[in-house]
XYZ file of C-alpha atoms in Angstrom:
351
model
C 124.434 93.923 80.596
C 121.691 94.157 77.755
C 119.266 92.024 76.200
C 118.017 92.675 72.586
C 114.698 94.361 71.893
C 111.878 92.331 71.106
C 111.031 91.163 67.396
C 108.451 93.417 65.726
C 107.647 90.705 63.211
C 104.082 90.631 62.192
C 101.997 87.860 64.056
C 98.734 86.272 62.936
C 95.401 87.190 64.682
C 94.714 84.829 67.500
C 92.354 81.921 67.078
C 88.911 82.119 68.817
C 89.169 81.606 72.554
C 86.539 79.909 75.022
C 84.752 82.577 76.990
C 85.450 82.824 80.577
C 82.512 82.134 82.807
C 81.495 85.127 85.110
C 80.583 84.409 88.649
C 79.079 87.832 89.193
C 79.286 91.472 88.219
C 78.720 94.717 90.179
C 79.705 98.344 90.132
C 81.462 101.069 92.066
C 80.410 104.943 91.551
C 83.591 105.939 89.822
C 86.803 104.728 88.082
C 87.874 101.577 89.860
C 91.316 102.523 90.845
C 92.605 99.313 92.894
C 91.040 95.857 94.115
C 92.327 93.067 96.216
C 90.813 89.678 97.086
C 90.707 87.621 100.444
C 88.208 85.389 102.198
C 86.968 88.772 104.037
C 85.710 89.882 100.719
C 86.562 91.477 97.427
C 87.826 94.940 97.991
C 87.378 97.584 95.476
C 88.620 101.429 95.894
C 87.176 104.147 93.493
C 88.297 107.651 92.357
C 85.265 109.359 94.314
C 86.958 108.028 97.397
C 84.645 105.164 98.361
C 85.796 101.741 99.323
C 83.637 98.861 98.633
C 83.946 95.193 99.856
C 81.890 92.680 98.013
C 80.807 89.026 99.013
C 83.176 86.875 97.030
C 80.405 84.228 96.475
C 77.444 86.256 95.538
C 78.855 89.960 94.790
C 76.521 91.513 97.243
C 78.141 94.336 99.404
C 79.280 93.614 102.621
C 80.107 97.135 103.479
C 81.204 100.303 101.926
C 82.779 103.589 103.296
C 83.741 107.094 101.950
C 87.335 106.347 102.842
C 89.274 109.059 101.594
C 88.403 112.483 100.019
C 89.885 113.101 96.587
C 90.184 109.199 95.786
C 91.199 105.708 97.052
C 94.658 105.240 95.434
C 95.830 101.807 96.775
C 94.413 99.187 98.973
C 95.791 95.936 100.236
C 94.087 92.709 102.396
C 96.800 91.967 105.456
C 97.847 88.345 104.729
C 95.986 85.745 106.340
C 93.610 88.050 108.008
C 90.573 90.392 107.859
C 92.235 93.615 108.021
C 92.179 96.251 105.150
C 94.310 98.863 104.448
C 93.706 101.590 102.399
C 95.614 104.931 101.020
C 94.328 107.903 99.254
C 94.366 111.389 97.802
C 93.873 112.934 101.239
C 97.423 112.023 102.379
C 96.082 109.384 104.889
C 96.276 105.664 105.082
C 93.534 103.710 107.169
C 93.057 100.300 108.288
C 89.577 98.653 108.252
C 88.187 95.834 110.329
C 86.317 92.800 108.725
C 82.997 94.842 109.246
C 84.445 97.986 107.913
C 84.935 99.710 111.241
C 87.806 102.255 111.208
C 90.779 100.876 113.408
C 93.630 103.236 112.591
C 94.727 106.206 110.647
C 98.406 107.169 109.558
C 99.545 110.148 108.348
C 101.636 110.153 105.108
C 104.719 112.766 104.351
C 102.906 114.246 101.454
C 99.339 115.355 100.205
C 98.957 111.792 99.041
C 99.487 108.138 100.030
C 100.055 105.944 96.620
C 101.266 102.418 97.488
C 100.654 100.257 100.176
C 102.291 96.795 100.775
C 102.012 94.086 103.607
C 104.848 92.103 104.578
C 104.229 88.419 103.759
C 103.868 87.446 107.210
C 101.474 90.461 107.980
C 103.508 92.045 110.935
C 104.339 95.459 108.706
C 102.659 97.580 106.309
C 104.756 99.625 104.281
C 103.069 103.012 103.162
C 104.694 105.165 100.285
C 103.905 108.789 100.220
C 105.746 111.434 98.370
C 109.623 110.523 98.608
C 109.217 108.666 102.043
C 107.949 105.115 103.080
C 106.190 104.824 106.450
C 106.667 101.429 108.201
C 103.794 100.546 110.657
C 102.736 97.454 112.408
C 99.207 96.005 112.060
C 97.872 97.791 114.931
C 98.693 100.887 113.201
C 101.698 101.933 115.355
C 104.326 103.582 113.395
C 107.830 101.881 113.478
C 110.137 103.778 110.931
C 110.261 106.401 108.349
C 112.567 105.365 105.230
C 114.008 108.092 103.299
C 113.624 110.689 101.711
C 114.373 108.959 98.549
C 115.794 110.927 95.554
C 111.944 111.084 94.002
C 108.480 110.081 95.038
C 108.550 106.137 95.633
C 106.659 104.599 92.611
C 106.672 100.987 93.851
C 106.868 98.745 97.021
C 108.081 95.256 97.601
C 108.729 92.792 100.373
C 111.145 89.858 100.355
C 109.515 86.572 101.387
C 110.600 86.380 104.789
C 109.298 90.000 105.577
C 112.765 91.487 106.659
C 113.373 93.633 103.933
C 111.509 96.254 101.965
C 112.251 97.706 98.500
C 111.170 100.994 97.039
C 111.625 102.230 93.453
C 112.247 105.783 92.546
C 114.087 107.646 90.084
C 117.663 106.367 89.821
C 116.852 102.744 90.783
C 115.869 100.819 93.909
C 116.512 101.332 97.706
C 116.241 98.304 99.947
C 115.723 98.833 103.656
C 115.561 96.518 106.453
C 112.411 96.392 108.642
C 114.075 95.776 111.971
C 116.304 98.889 111.922
C 114.687 101.062 109.401
C 118.423 101.485 107.775
C 119.092 101.148 104.049
C 121.102 97.764 103.378
C 121.242 98.196 99.400
C 120.970 100.598 96.540
C 120.417 99.322 92.972
C 121.337 102.306 90.963
C 120.285 103.313 87.136
C 119.962 106.422 85.444
C 116.577 106.273 84.792
C 112.742 106.670 86.058
C 111.299 103.351 87.647
C 107.529 103.215 87.934
C 106.909 99.512 88.914
C 108.515 97.094 90.986
C 108.340 93.397 91.445
C 110.705 91.209 93.700
C 111.102 87.379 92.861
C 109.468 85.137 95.355
C 112.732 83.555 95.654
C 114.712 86.856 96.610
C 117.067 86.633 93.917
C 115.894 88.891 91.248
C 114.401 92.740 91.529
C 112.451 93.988 88.192
C 111.324 97.386 87.531
C 109.238 98.889 84.762
C 110.918 102.003 83.378
C 109.467 105.230 82.190
C 110.955 104.820 79.056
C 109.130 101.713 77.946
C 111.544 99.208 79.173
C 112.281 96.529 81.843
C 115.326 96.678 84.172
C 116.270 93.799 86.584
C 118.956 93.243 89.054
C 120.531 89.924 90.305
C 121.211 90.404 93.980
C 123.604 87.476 94.351
C 125.981 88.753 91.794
C 124.967 92.516 91.395
C 124.697 92.248 87.740
C 121.804 93.962 85.917
C 119.973 93.937 82.619
C 117.978 95.896 80.427
C 115.013 94.444 78.186
C 113.735 97.079 75.907
C 111.399 97.538 72.985
C 107.965 98.020 74.440
C 105.198 100.209 73.130
C 104.327 101.888 76.057
C 105.496 102.202 79.808
C 105.671 98.924 81.774
C 103.326 99.811 84.825
C 102.373 96.156 85.830
C 104.689 93.184 86.388
C 104.250 89.869 87.996
C 106.246 86.810 89.050
C 105.100 83.215 89.270
C 105.457 81.284 92.475
C 108.606 79.510 91.646
C 110.471 82.850 90.345
C 110.878 81.226 86.875
C 109.016 83.765 84.596
C 108.286 87.324 84.733
C 105.163 88.626 82.975
C 105.137 92.195 81.780
C 102.626 94.728 80.316
C 103.126 97.633 77.845
C 102.235 95.702 74.482
C 99.213 94.250 72.655
C 100.966 91.019 73.709
C 101.692 89.530 77.195
C 105.196 89.533 77.073
C 106.833 86.958 79.626
C 110.525 86.556 80.235
C 112.052 83.176 80.928
C 114.415 83.312 84.042
C 115.366 79.511 84.013
C 118.556 78.647 83.279
C 120.907 81.138 81.875
C 117.830 83.590 82.153
C 116.374 85.762 79.353
C 119.693 87.476 78.306
C 120.313 87.143 74.563
C 116.902 85.595 73.932
C 113.494 86.422 72.830
C 110.329 86.329 75.382
C 107.316 84.465 74.803
C 104.612 86.824 73.445
C 100.800 85.729 73.964
C 98.626 87.004 71.525
C 95.075 87.649 72.678
C 94.353 91.158 73.237
C 93.637 93.862 70.670
C 94.843 96.950 72.488
C 97.600 97.648 75.205
C 97.736 95.253 78.098
C 97.859 97.091 81.192
C 97.794 94.581 84.035
C 99.091 90.907 84.659
C 99.096 88.805 87.632
C 99.972 85.289 88.067
C 97.976 82.882 90.173
C 99.225 82.012 93.740
C 100.149 78.494 92.604
C 100.859 76.891 89.254
C 101.558 78.926 85.763
C 98.189 80.340 85.231
C 98.552 84.045 84.268
C 95.877 86.519 84.069
C 96.047 89.726 81.772
C 93.844 92.797 81.043
C 93.846 95.240 78.267
C 92.655 98.878 77.712
C 89.976 97.341 75.398
C 88.335 95.662 78.274
C 89.263 92.314 77.422
C 90.871 89.894 80.158
C 92.431 86.616 79.385
C 93.830 83.674 81.473
C 96.957 81.734 80.093
C 98.268 78.349 81.300
C 101.796 78.649 80.472
C 102.444 75.128 81.147
C 100.655 74.305 77.867
C 102.473 76.542 75.268
C 100.878 74.931 72.182
C 97.435 76.164 73.147
C 98.049 78.542 76.335
C 95.081 80.494 76.277
C 92.536 79.170 78.675
C 89.769 81.648 78.041
C 88.767 85.520 77.602
C 86.158 87.733 79.036
C 85.172 91.218 78.634
C 84.478 94.285 80.919
C 83.162 97.888 79.342
C 85.988 99.732 80.245
C 90.041 99.525 80.332
C 91.077 96.702 82.733
C 92.373 98.626 85.772
C 93.135 95.718 88.199
C 93.441 92.100 88.439
C 93.650 89.963 91.541
C 93.351 86.163 92.256
C 91.598 84.745 94.991
C 93.042 82.000 97.202
C 90.076 79.569 95.392
C 91.846 80.483 92.054
C 89.334 82.829 90.857
C 89.898 86.278 89.275
C 88.762 89.651 90.244
C 88.887 92.356 87.667
C 88.005 96.011 87.706
C 87.839 98.594 84.904
C 87.719 102.500 84.452
C 84.170 102.453 84.152
C 83.813 100.962 88.017
C 82.998 97.796 86.484
C 83.782 94.749 88.894
C 83.656 91.022 88.003
C 84.824 87.862 89.585
C 85.781 85.206 86.507
C 86.173 81.372 87.041
C 89.695 80.359 86.213
C 88.424 78.156 83.176
C 86.150 78.855 80.129
C 82.097 78.835 80.547
C 80.680 75.320 80.361
């Protein structure tokens, strides 16, 4: 099943938008590779291998560590806790306590560890390294090795109940059960998947593809569709909390597909105009329909999809291409850029 390519009609330039208020700005020592926010801090990893945790209120450094020789590739706070996982170019994943004390080290299956994903209940951590996924408990104890997959694992995502984990790779997606470490489903497609997002209701698995398209599978029926016509590879996908909309990068516009009713098949997506270069990062707020986007020109935008006549809430700017966006529990936005810039933005315009 397919979806027509997106319309290429010329669109007018965006109207002037209000400016987002910056709570604070900071800097890490190299390209900011990943970031995540929790009440325990705003964590940022750098290509230098340094891991820095900032105070979310003031932006002051709470702690910093030389975490991974060769560079930090991924990091993630444990849900509901102050435990931070990091992964890097040294083939290791590490767990850090609230004050930066090293708690555990896990060896990957290849020379690098590229992906991390905590289960929603925080009971398990999935670690992608090469063609394998390591499942570990929160104390660092290994549970199972999943794989090998047909190629390097490019994305990880848990279902809402934390009982199954999906891994994307060349040829599709494999879904595993955490309890037994066995594969329970294979979603096949002859293409290279480079990003992965599982809808919060557990019904749809979506992937960005190497060929600048998006592929998704409806798990109940087994039907799949492909949404083509992007200008670049779709490296970032985000679902809203109600599983009604899928936001995607890969264009100068933010492309949002509507999964309500019959879904996106046969329809054109919502195209949010506000960036002047390719969008590389998208992230929905934990609640509601606020969507953040970041582009290669350093621009950051916040949109309210409940107000489609004038959806843009505000825009901000970094000095380099946006590398990561992450929402805080209080509704503020953490952004990082290729020059090592870090900023915490308010969810609304500057007053």
